[in-house]
């Protein structure tokens, strides 16, 4: 047996050298998700074949199986009842946390089992954990295709204000996707890590993170490789989705007299919110636009200006600034001490948001790193640090206070918010009645003074307390919070040593037995499932191309000569046959063949559209306009 292996100088292998698995960084977002990989301290986003690093956090459940990303997003128009989006807002939460549109929830729910709700999608009953696992699995596949090796470990980011239930749900979603979570990192902390290392920044910085479903603000001190969070705050139910709801409700108000008392359906709510999101994104680049809304079979165009948008979203923007003010106070800082403000999250692209941030902090925000990608880049750096070693150190904090219930339904806080983690703290309690032989320990999280206003995390009973007069027993309750922000609580009676310990696992809809069953099935069918997913995604893309061709031919078939029509029809039939088969490479080749056959047709349609757009204008009007209509959309060139 070899007890010690010696190596010549300079030949000592690097830590983890020879491992077959890689660690990546994942930003699991409400609207979009991003995956990145870092080597030698240089992180990069892993992009798809089209060069995009953003995968829409959307899952469609088709007759062939789940589809993730742009292909799923496209089904919002034709089959919205099969699509789940913004699922991050439901992690660790229930139906009461979902915002309605005109009194209608965008999903059908089954909350009969308690805990986190289950979404009813067709004949499926799905928890948000399972839906999130589909997104993570798609990210894992993309990384493996890009890197050419198995990816089994990841650092996953979460909003700083995610509570214990949401953090645990995120970790379990990764397990279902076949990923070992090395660490959960708060999103603003990951962004600061990427920004600080990329720009060699030092000093005190604020990270303003406004995504699709959550808002966080963190104040960090960056100094010689140490990233210390001084204070954090936020709202796990505030983000760009609220902007979308405000726009959609505004449009519905315009049609209120026409709609009458007839309610809108869940599918119509999804479609209207999708159109509102498109309007919000469009108005980051232009001052006004007309946007379609389809209700009860009728589509109408609604005018929206950037000025009107600013008024609609003002209450939520002001709420983020109020939270910023509190966090700066918690950090015991003056605004003048903050050297810069880093913007994170797609919703920070909204001009009104940027103006509000600049006005409050008194300086233009820093946005020279893509706000959609900076979190994943920081997560990738941390993944590399945890597997290969690093000179940097992350010192994060607990976002919400932890405590236990005492008599009268009051909360005794044991670990205060903004305490650096990992941490262990203990406090002594005693009995309330003479001869009391057991104590119920109720663990809660939140800042309010009563249990009713805080979030319940766990309950357990410490039994075997020796009979004593009230107040004589000494029960020591210890809270331990790990680097992921997850909690373990123990209680011990000091005279007898009797002890009870619980790893806090809030209920969110999946039992341990269900988790074990799903994990076993995923391991057993992992490779086949991945191949099936790739086949389905290629089928969906093929169907999209066929629908686009059908629409183009219905409008402009007269532009084709007989030879072109024959070539296109031959390629169309080839793709239709390929879609019915099981060979994804054949489907991909058939898509390319059809697009090549239809290219001259598409180019003539594009030329005609440009001529129509220029009718009545001089070419000089468009000179020097970097966003002019002379730059064709690459997506429109296909068909």
XYZ file of C-alpha atoms in Angstrom:
639
model
C 0.000 0.000 0.000
C 1.335 3.447 -0.935
C 1.150 5.755 2.058
C 2.930 8.756 0.560
C 3.502 9.678 -3.062
C 6.584 11.817 -3.780
C 7.101 14.009 -6.841
C 10.174 15.667 -8.271
C 10.334 19.493 -7.906
C 8.015 21.150 -10.396
C 6.124 17.922 -11.116
C 3.550 18.066 -8.322
C 0.096 17.782 -9.945
C -2.332 20.649 -9.568
C -5.277 20.217 -7.158
C -8.122 18.302 -8.831
C -5.926 17.573 -11.877
C -7.285 14.602 -13.785
C -10.868 15.086 -12.644
C -13.365 14.359 -15.389
C -15.958 16.876 -14.223
C -15.954 20.654 -14.424
C -17.503 23.307 -12.183
C -19.488 26.161 -13.699
C -21.271 29.274 -12.459
C -25.017 29.576 -12.995
C -27.264 32.606 -12.707
C -30.731 31.055 -12.478
C -32.810 34.126 -13.308
C -36.497 34.952 -13.343
C -36.505 36.079 -16.972
C -33.238 34.685 -18.361
C -30.555 32.311 -17.105
C -26.826 32.348 -17.862
C -24.035 29.787 -17.434
C -20.321 30.635 -17.360
C -16.990 28.888 -16.918
C -13.712 30.260 -15.580
C -10.151 29.092 -16.182
C -7.040 30.875 -14.889
C -9.200 33.621 -13.424
C -10.779 34.530 -16.777
C -14.515 33.790 -16.787
C -16.550 33.607 -19.967
C -20.220 33.116 -20.680
C -20.994 29.872 -22.529
C -23.049 30.887 -25.546
C -25.322 28.955 -27.864
C -24.784 28.445 -31.602
C -26.347 31.852 -32.321
C -23.902 33.595 -29.974
C -26.456 34.349 -27.247
C -25.530 33.809 -23.612
C -29.089 34.276 -22.354
C -31.420 31.291 -22.115
C -35.010 32.422 -21.423
C -36.140 30.882 -18.120
C -39.188 29.436 -19.829
C -40.279 25.793 -19.991
C -42.916 24.437 -22.363
C -44.420 21.002 -21.757
C -45.153 19.607 -25.218
C -46.618 16.291 -26.262
C -43.051 15.082 -26.809
C -41.647 16.351 -23.514
C -40.294 19.559 -21.943
C -38.603 22.268 -24.050
C -36.548 25.101 -22.541
C -35.537 28.563 -23.726
C -36.428 30.405 -26.921
C -38.316 27.433 -28.366
C -40.502 27.356 -25.245
C -40.956 31.127 -25.329
C -42.236 30.925 -28.910
C -45.109 28.717 -27.720
C -46.474 31.561 -25.571
C -48.281 32.784 -28.690
C -49.864 29.519 -29.839
C -50.040 27.343 -26.705
C -49.617 29.530 -23.603
C -51.366 26.935 -21.422
C -48.345 24.632 -21.843
C -45.740 27.247 -20.872
C -44.267 28.154 -17.470
C -42.285 31.371 -17.050
C -41.053 33.463 -14.087
C -41.068 30.290 -11.968
C -38.315 31.720 -9.749
C -40.954 33.829 -8.023
C -42.583 30.624 -6.768
C -39.456 29.006 -5.318
C -40.254 28.224 -1.690
C -43.568 30.049 -1.968
C -47.253 29.520 -2.622
C -50.132 30.664 -4.796
C -50.697 33.702 -2.562
C -47.316 35.033 -3.726
C -48.316 35.040 -7.414
C -49.558 38.370 -8.704
C -52.881 38.319 -10.563
C -53.836 40.137 -13.746
C -57.380 41.478 -13.622
C -58.015 39.036 -10.775
C -56.753 36.086 -12.829
C -53.701 34.009 -11.983
C -51.518 33.190 -14.998
C -51.441 29.515 -13.932
C -53.784 26.839 -12.669
C -52.691 25.662 -9.236
C -53.200 22.695 -6.986
C -52.425 23.750 -3.416
C -54.211 20.853 -1.765
C -51.023 19.264 -0.452
C -49.872 22.378 1.375
C -46.377 23.820 1.152
C -45.226 25.132 -2.183
C -47.923 24.966 -4.840
C -48.045 22.588 -7.767
C -48.725 23.971 -11.207
C -51.289 22.171 -13.342
C -49.872 22.016 -16.871
C -51.981 19.697 -18.998
C -52.126 16.419 -17.080
C -48.960 17.218 -15.110
C -48.739 18.433 -11.503
C -45.394 20.188 -11.178
C -43.640 21.996 -8.351
C -41.490 25.041 -9.152
C -38.514 22.913 -8.072
C -39.132 20.494 -10.947
C -39.639 23.304 -13.467
C -36.420 25.014 -12.334
C -34.619 21.686 -12.653
C -35.554 21.611 -16.355
C -33.919 25.027 -16.849
C -30.801 23.933 -14.973
C -30.652 20.699 -16.951
C -30.754 22.678 -20.221
C -27.915 24.892 -18.960
C -25.914 21.799 -18.004
C -26.362 20.314 -21.494
C -25.329 23.600 -23.129
C -22.174 23.716 -20.988
C -21.263 20.103 -21.769
C -21.699 20.662 -25.489
C -19.577 23.819 -25.318
C -16.803 22.381 -23.110
C -16.843 18.848 -24.485
C -16.788 17.271 -21.015
C -19.156 16.297 -18.243
C -20.307 19.128 -15.989
C -21.449 17.900 -12.577
C -20.648 20.749 -10.162
C -21.826 24.329 -9.998
C -21.984 27.492 -7.981
C -25.569 28.718 -8.264
C -26.596 32.269 -7.445
C -29.717 33.287 -5.533
C -31.199 36.653 -4.600
C -29.671 37.957 -1.382
C -33.165 38.201 0.065
C -34.122 34.588 -0.663
C -35.171 32.943 2.590
C -34.251 29.449 3.762
C -37.103 27.741 1.905
C -36.255 29.358 -1.432
C -32.535 28.590 -1.030
C -33.190 24.955 -0.250
C -35.617 24.688 -3.168
C -32.931 26.060 -5.495
C -30.376 23.577 -4.195
C -32.766 20.662 -4.685
C -33.623 21.813 -8.218
C -29.913 21.575 -9.025
C -29.794 18.063 -7.551
C -32.657 17.012 -9.819
C -30.725 18.423 -12.786
C -27.675 16.316 -11.929
C -25.608 19.137 -10.460
C -23.788 19.185 -7.132
C -24.052 22.685 -5.689
C -20.649 23.709 -4.375
C -22.134 26.864 -2.910
C -25.122 29.166 -3.153
C -23.846 32.720 -3.647
C -25.938 35.851 -3.319
C -26.373 37.525 -6.698
C -25.049 40.968 -5.724
C -22.001 39.349 -4.108
C -21.268 37.389 -7.301
C -21.629 40.576 -9.344
C -19.219 42.419 -7.061
C -16.740 39.558 -7.382
C -16.813 39.768 -11.190
C -16.719 43.554 -11.240
C -14.017 43.884 -8.591
C -11.659 41.399 -10.229
C -12.290 42.618 -13.771
C -11.808 46.302 -12.923
C -9.322 45.828 -10.056
C -11.697 47.957 -7.995
C -11.129 48.630 -4.303
C -13.179 50.517 -1.769
C -16.872 50.528 -0.876
C -19.358 49.744 -3.630
C -23.101 49.303 -3.822
C -24.590 46.591 -6.027
C -28.113 47.440 -7.198
C -29.674 44.226 -8.558
C -33.110 44.498 -10.157
C -34.085 41.386 -12.082
C -37.335 40.041 -13.413
C -38.711 38.880 -10.070
C -36.439 40.043 -7.257
C -34.619 43.123 -6.001
C -31.436 43.205 -3.911
C -29.129 45.957 -2.771
C -25.816 45.097 -1.116
C -23.009 47.279 0.183
C -19.574 45.647 -0.090
C -16.036 46.525 0.830
C -13.549 45.351 -1.807
C -10.006 45.242 -0.523
C -6.996 43.178 -1.642
C -8.948 40.111 -2.715
C -11.459 40.249 0.158
C -15.092 40.867 -0.739
C -16.931 41.686 2.471
C -20.664 42.343 2.488
C -21.398 45.131 4.976
C -25.192 45.108 4.642
C -27.841 43.720 2.346
C -31.546 44.182 1.801
C -34.209 43.723 -0.797
C -37.557 42.262 -1.718
C -37.926 38.725 -3.089
C -41.182 39.737 -4.813
C -40.246 42.965 -6.586
C -38.857 43.187 -10.105
C -39.460 43.653 -13.790
C -42.500 41.359 -13.628
C -44.214 44.090 -11.595
C -43.503 46.566 -14.394
C -45.104 44.113 -16.836
C -48.205 43.791 -14.657
C -48.537 47.578 -14.432
C -48.409 47.890 -18.231
C -50.857 45.008 -18.750
C -53.360 46.413 -16.221
C -53.087 49.795 -17.972
C -53.996 48.193 -21.286
C -56.873 46.230 -19.768
C -58.252 49.462 -18.322
C -58.361 50.833 -21.883
C -60.595 47.905 -22.905
C -62.625 47.630 -19.699
C -65.912 48.825 -21.227
C -65.480 46.426 -24.138
C -64.627 43.418 -21.945
C -67.473 43.960 -19.520
C -67.729 41.440 -16.694
C -66.373 38.524 -18.714
C -63.103 37.410 -17.048
C -59.908 36.873 -18.981
C -58.423 33.381 -19.047
C -55.060 32.263 -17.658
C -53.780 31.887 -21.242
C -54.879 35.433 -22.112
C -53.182 36.714 -18.969
C -49.912 35.055 -20.046
C -50.126 36.467 -23.560
C -50.913 39.970 -22.314
C -48.019 39.887 -19.855
C -45.709 38.661 -22.615
C -46.750 41.571 -24.825
C -46.241 43.973 -21.889
C -42.712 42.640 -21.370
C -41.951 43.204 -25.052
C -43.229 46.776 -24.760
C -41.079 47.457 -21.691
C -37.976 46.161 -23.460
C -38.742 48.105 -26.646
C -39.144 51.380 -24.747
C -35.619 51.132 -23.351
C -34.484 52.008 -26.895
C -37.243 54.231 -28.238
C -39.725 56.804 -26.992
C -43.034 55.230 -28.034
C -44.633 52.300 -29.815
C -47.857 50.435 -30.596
C -48.185 46.971 -29.081
C -50.738 44.177 -29.680
C -53.092 42.767 -27.044
C -55.344 39.802 -27.887
C -58.395 39.233 -25.708
C -61.518 37.181 -26.453
C -60.298 36.499 -29.993
C -59.769 40.152 -30.889
C -56.361 41.828 -31.258
C -56.002 45.568 -30.673
C -52.961 47.868 -30.772
C -52.193 49.993 -27.737
C -49.979 53.083 -27.739
C -47.414 53.339 -24.946
C -44.831 56.088 -24.508
C -41.742 56.035 -22.333
C -43.197 58.918 -20.307
C -46.352 56.888 -19.604
C -44.217 53.861 -18.695
C -42.218 55.967 -16.230
C -45.424 56.949 -14.430
C -46.717 53.363 -14.347
C -43.568 51.901 -12.783
C -42.728 54.819 -10.479
C -44.132 53.198 -7.282
C -41.863 50.144 -7.645
C -38.797 52.202 -8.530
C -39.379 54.370 -5.455
C -39.694 51.227 -3.325
C -36.231 50.052 -4.439
C -34.763 53.427 -3.492
C -36.391 53.260 -0.045
C -34.732 49.867 0.489
C -31.403 51.328 -0.670
C -31.728 54.102 1.904
C -32.293 51.572 4.708
C -29.339 49.389 3.678
C -26.956 52.359 3.534
C -28.127 53.206 7.060
C -27.604 49.579 8.186
C -24.035 49.744 6.868
C -23.492 52.918 8.941
C -22.230 54.787 5.916
C -22.683 58.182 4.372
C -23.577 58.185 0.676
C -20.361 60.087 -0.049
C -18.352 57.061 1.177
C -19.738 54.837 -1.580
C -17.337 54.987 -4.517
C -19.530 53.419 -7.158
C -22.816 51.682 -7.881
C -22.774 48.508 -9.986
C -25.958 47.714 -11.912
C -27.088 44.094 -12.166
C -30.178 42.538 -13.741
C -32.032 43.147 -16.982
C -34.512 45.568 -15.396
C -31.692 48.060 -14.750
C -31.768 48.766 -18.493
C -34.991 50.746 -17.968
C -34.015 54.454 -18.207
C -36.262 55.436 -15.289
C -34.428 52.977 -13.034
C -31.007 54.328 -13.989
C -32.100 57.912 -13.382
C -33.443 57.017 -9.936
C -30.220 55.198 -8.959
C -28.058 58.108 -10.132
C -30.240 60.611 -8.283
C -30.097 58.710 -4.986
C -26.389 57.827 -4.950
C -25.297 61.128 -6.489
C -23.156 59.507 -9.191
C -23.716 57.761 -12.530
C -24.063 53.982 -12.057
C -21.354 51.676 -13.399
C -22.667 49.484 -16.193
C -19.607 48.716 -18.289
C -20.051 44.986 -17.603
C -23.176 43.448 -19.145
C -25.774 43.522 -16.316
C -27.373 40.333 -17.658
C -24.097 38.367 -17.502
C -22.079 39.788 -14.596
C -23.690 37.520 -11.962
C -22.875 34.330 -13.877
C -19.299 35.537 -14.422
C -18.868 36.040 -10.676
C -20.377 32.616 -9.974
C -17.902 31.051 -12.418
C -14.998 32.729 -10.620
C -16.251 31.331 -7.319
C -16.658 27.859 -8.871
C -13.039 27.995 -9.996
C -11.959 29.201 -6.544
C -13.731 26.303 -4.810
C -12.245 23.657 -7.110
C -8.844 25.062 -8.061
C -8.045 27.481 -5.236
C -8.018 31.275 -5.225
C -6.555 34.323 -3.521
C -10.006 35.875 -3.129
C -12.294 35.531 -0.104
C -16.056 36.069 -0.006
C -17.561 37.197 3.297
C -21.337 37.229 2.925
C -24.077 38.090 5.403
C -27.400 36.678 6.563
C -30.225 38.570 4.796
C -32.970 37.981 7.409
C -32.937 37.513 11.173
C -33.453 34.045 12.693
C -35.123 33.340 16.008
C -37.585 31.192 17.938
C -41.100 31.654 19.211
C -41.558 32.504 22.883
C -44.724 32.713 24.975
C -47.396 34.976 23.614
C -46.401 34.416 20.002
C -43.389 36.711 20.253
C -40.090 36.268 18.414
C -36.760 36.130 20.230
C -34.064 36.812 17.637
C -30.945 34.668 17.980
C -29.028 35.656 14.828
C -29.590 39.190 13.517
C -29.717 40.062 9.825
C -26.474 41.265 8.233
C -24.483 38.925 10.499
C -21.481 37.548 8.526
C -21.850 33.870 7.571
C -21.033 31.091 8.248
C -21.979 31.698 11.872
C -22.994 29.818 15.019
C -24.838 31.551 17.868
C -26.485 30.200 21.016
C -28.947 31.520 23.552
C -30.407 30.051 26.736
C -34.131 29.647 27.373
C -36.121 28.123 30.212
C -39.452 26.453 30.930
C -42.702 28.293 31.442
C -44.605 25.840 33.688
C -43.750 23.749 36.748
C -42.855 20.145 35.863
C -42.618 20.920 32.143
C -40.946 17.845 30.564
C -40.769 18.978 26.942
C -40.353 22.143 24.925
C -41.580 22.949 21.419
C -38.903 24.840 19.494
C -40.463 26.876 16.678
C -37.847 28.411 14.347
C -38.860 31.536 12.413
C -37.230 34.002 10.013
C -38.002 37.679 9.605
C -37.732 41.130 11.137
C -41.136 41.498 12.792
C -41.759 41.058 16.512
C -44.560 38.505 16.329
C -44.551 34.980 14.893
C -47.636 35.707 12.794
C -45.667 38.317 10.842
C -42.592 36.146 10.232
C -41.974 33.047 8.119
C -42.137 29.694 9.877
C -39.146 27.475 9.061
C -39.351 24.429 11.325
C -40.744 22.957 14.539
C -39.275 20.225 16.732
C -39.750 18.980 20.287
C -37.019 18.724 22.925
C -38.285 15.923 25.205
C -36.793 14.439 28.365
C -36.441 17.644 30.359
C -36.344 16.680 34.079
C -39.357 17.965 36.050
C -38.393 21.271 37.695
C -40.036 24.417 38.861
C -40.777 26.921 36.107
C -37.647 28.844 35.140
C -35.183 26.343 36.658
C -34.344 24.369 33.519
C -31.619 25.712 31.241
C -32.141 24.936 27.547
C -29.391 26.104 25.211
C -30.588 26.671 21.626
C -27.852 26.905 18.982
C -28.279 28.227 15.448
C -25.686 27.312 12.815
C -25.837 28.955 9.390
C -23.538 27.622 6.660
C -21.975 29.523 3.754
C -25.083 28.836 1.638
C -27.285 30.544 4.227
C -28.905 27.226 5.223
C -29.719 26.606 8.862
C -29.269 23.869 11.452
C -30.802 24.272 14.919
C -30.064 22.250 18.057
C -31.458 22.430 21.581
C -29.897 20.860 24.687
C -30.954 20.751 28.363
C -27.752 21.529 30.280
C -28.253 19.451 33.453
C -29.092 16.164 31.691
C -27.382 16.694 28.352
C -30.492 15.578 26.463
C -30.309 17.109 22.985
C -32.369 17.420 19.833
C -31.039 18.658 16.488
C -32.828 19.506 13.243
C -31.545 20.513 9.830
C -34.139 23.063 8.856
C -35.885 21.890 5.697
C -38.932 24.037 5.018
C -41.732 22.321 3.142
C -42.050 23.417 -0.475
C -44.006 20.644 -2.140
C -41.586 17.715 -2.671
C -41.199 15.105 0.044
C -37.909 13.284 0.626
C -39.456 10.168 -0.937
C -40.456 12.086 -4.072
C -36.990 13.648 -4.294
C -35.378 10.214 -4.028
C -37.678 8.761 -6.694
C -37.082 11.618 -9.150
C -33.322 11.501 -8.567
C -33.248 7.737 -9.111
C -35.205 8.101 -12.351
C -32.980 10.922 -13.575
C -29.840 8.855 -12.941
C -31.307 5.797 -14.587
C -32.501 7.648 -17.674
C -30.050 10.579 -17.695
C -28.344 9.980 -21.043
C -31.543 8.949 -22.792
C -33.342 11.998 -21.376
C -30.623 14.328 -22.681
C -30.797 12.778 -26.156
C -34.582 13.009 -26.044
C -34.430 16.695 -25.063
C -32.078 17.519 -27.951
C -34.389 15.676 -30.363
C -37.426 17.563 -29.064
C -35.676 20.922 -29.324
C -34.728 20.198 -32.935
C -38.299 19.139 -33.693
C -39.650 22.362 -32.201
C -37.195 24.404 -34.279
C -38.223 22.487 -37.388
C -41.892 23.131 -36.689
C -41.149 26.830 -36.194
C -39.440 26.995 -39.606
C -42.371 25.206 -41.275
C -44.874 27.616 -39.714
C -42.798 30.614 -40.791
C -42.639 29.255 -44.351
C -46.375 28.602 -44.375
C -47.057 32.191 -43.335
C -44.628 33.573 -45.936
C -46.138 31.500 -48.742
C -49.673 32.487 -47.786
C -48.704 36.128 -48.172
C -46.268 36.091 -51.099
C -46.350 32.800 -53.022
C -46.744 34.847 -56.226
C -43.129 36.011 -55.859
C -41.870 32.462 -56.616
C -41.150 31.025 -60.042
C -41.967 27.381 -60.745
C -38.426 26.132 -60.155
C -38.106 27.882 -56.798
C -41.514 26.664 -55.676
C -40.560 23.096 -56.529
C -37.235 23.293 -54.634
C -38.874 24.812 -51.569
C -41.679 22.235 -51.586
C -39.153 19.400 -51.855
C -37.169 20.784 -48.903
C -40.390 21.342 -46.939
C -41.480 17.743 -47.378
C -37.994 16.578 -46.387
C -38.172 18.542 -43.141
C -41.730 17.348 -42.404
C -40.595 13.727 -42.806
C -37.477 14.308 -40.698
C -39.539 15.761 -37.844
C -41.563 12.551 -37.703
C -38.383 10.511 -37.232
C -35.954 10.091 -34.350
C -32.734 11.447 -35.942
C -32.032 14.951 -34.654
C -29.033 15.410 -36.970
C -31.314 14.700 -39.923
C -33.822 17.288 -38.650
C -31.075 19.883 -38.243
C -29.791 19.198 -41.773
C -33.344 19.404 -43.157
C -33.877 22.794 -41.467
C -30.676 24.100 -43.029
C -31.672 22.717 -46.426
C -35.070 24.405 -46.307
C -33.603 27.722 -45.207
C -31.072 27.534 -48.042
C -33.781 26.725 -50.595
C -35.937 29.612 -49.338
C -33.113 32.164 -49.011
C -33.691 33.957 -52.388
C -37.420 34.121 -51.585
C -36.687 35.588 -48.134
C -34.262 38.130 -49.588
C -36.829 39.364 -52.130
C -39.431 39.728 -49.377
C -36.928 41.680 -47.279
C -36.015 43.952 -50.213
C -39.677 44.677 -50.846
C -40.261 45.496 -47.164
C -37.301 47.897 -47.151
C -38.516 49.629 -50.316
C -41.951 50.003 -48.761
C -40.386 51.466 -45.623
C -38.352 53.974 -47.653
C -41.271 55.050 -49.814
C -41.690 58.820 -49.600
C -38.322 59.312 -47.841
C -34.902 60.432 -48.962
C -31.945 58.160 -48.216
C -30.246 61.178 -46.626
C -32.808 61.059 -43.809
C -31.274 57.795 -42.572
C -27.606 58.686 -42.804
C -25.759 58.532 -39.507
C -28.616 56.715 -37.775
C -27.021 53.673 -36.136
C -30.448 52.210 -35.445
C -31.957 52.966 -38.865
C -34.147 50.557 -40.775
C -31.344 49.730 -43.225
C -29.917 47.186 -40.751
C -31.925 43.954 -41.299
C -32.874 41.713 -38.419
C -30.838 38.493 -38.804
C -33.830 36.490 -37.562
C -36.035 37.929 -40.333
C -33.530 36.912 -43.001
C -34.206 33.217 -42.433
C -37.739 33.002 -43.775
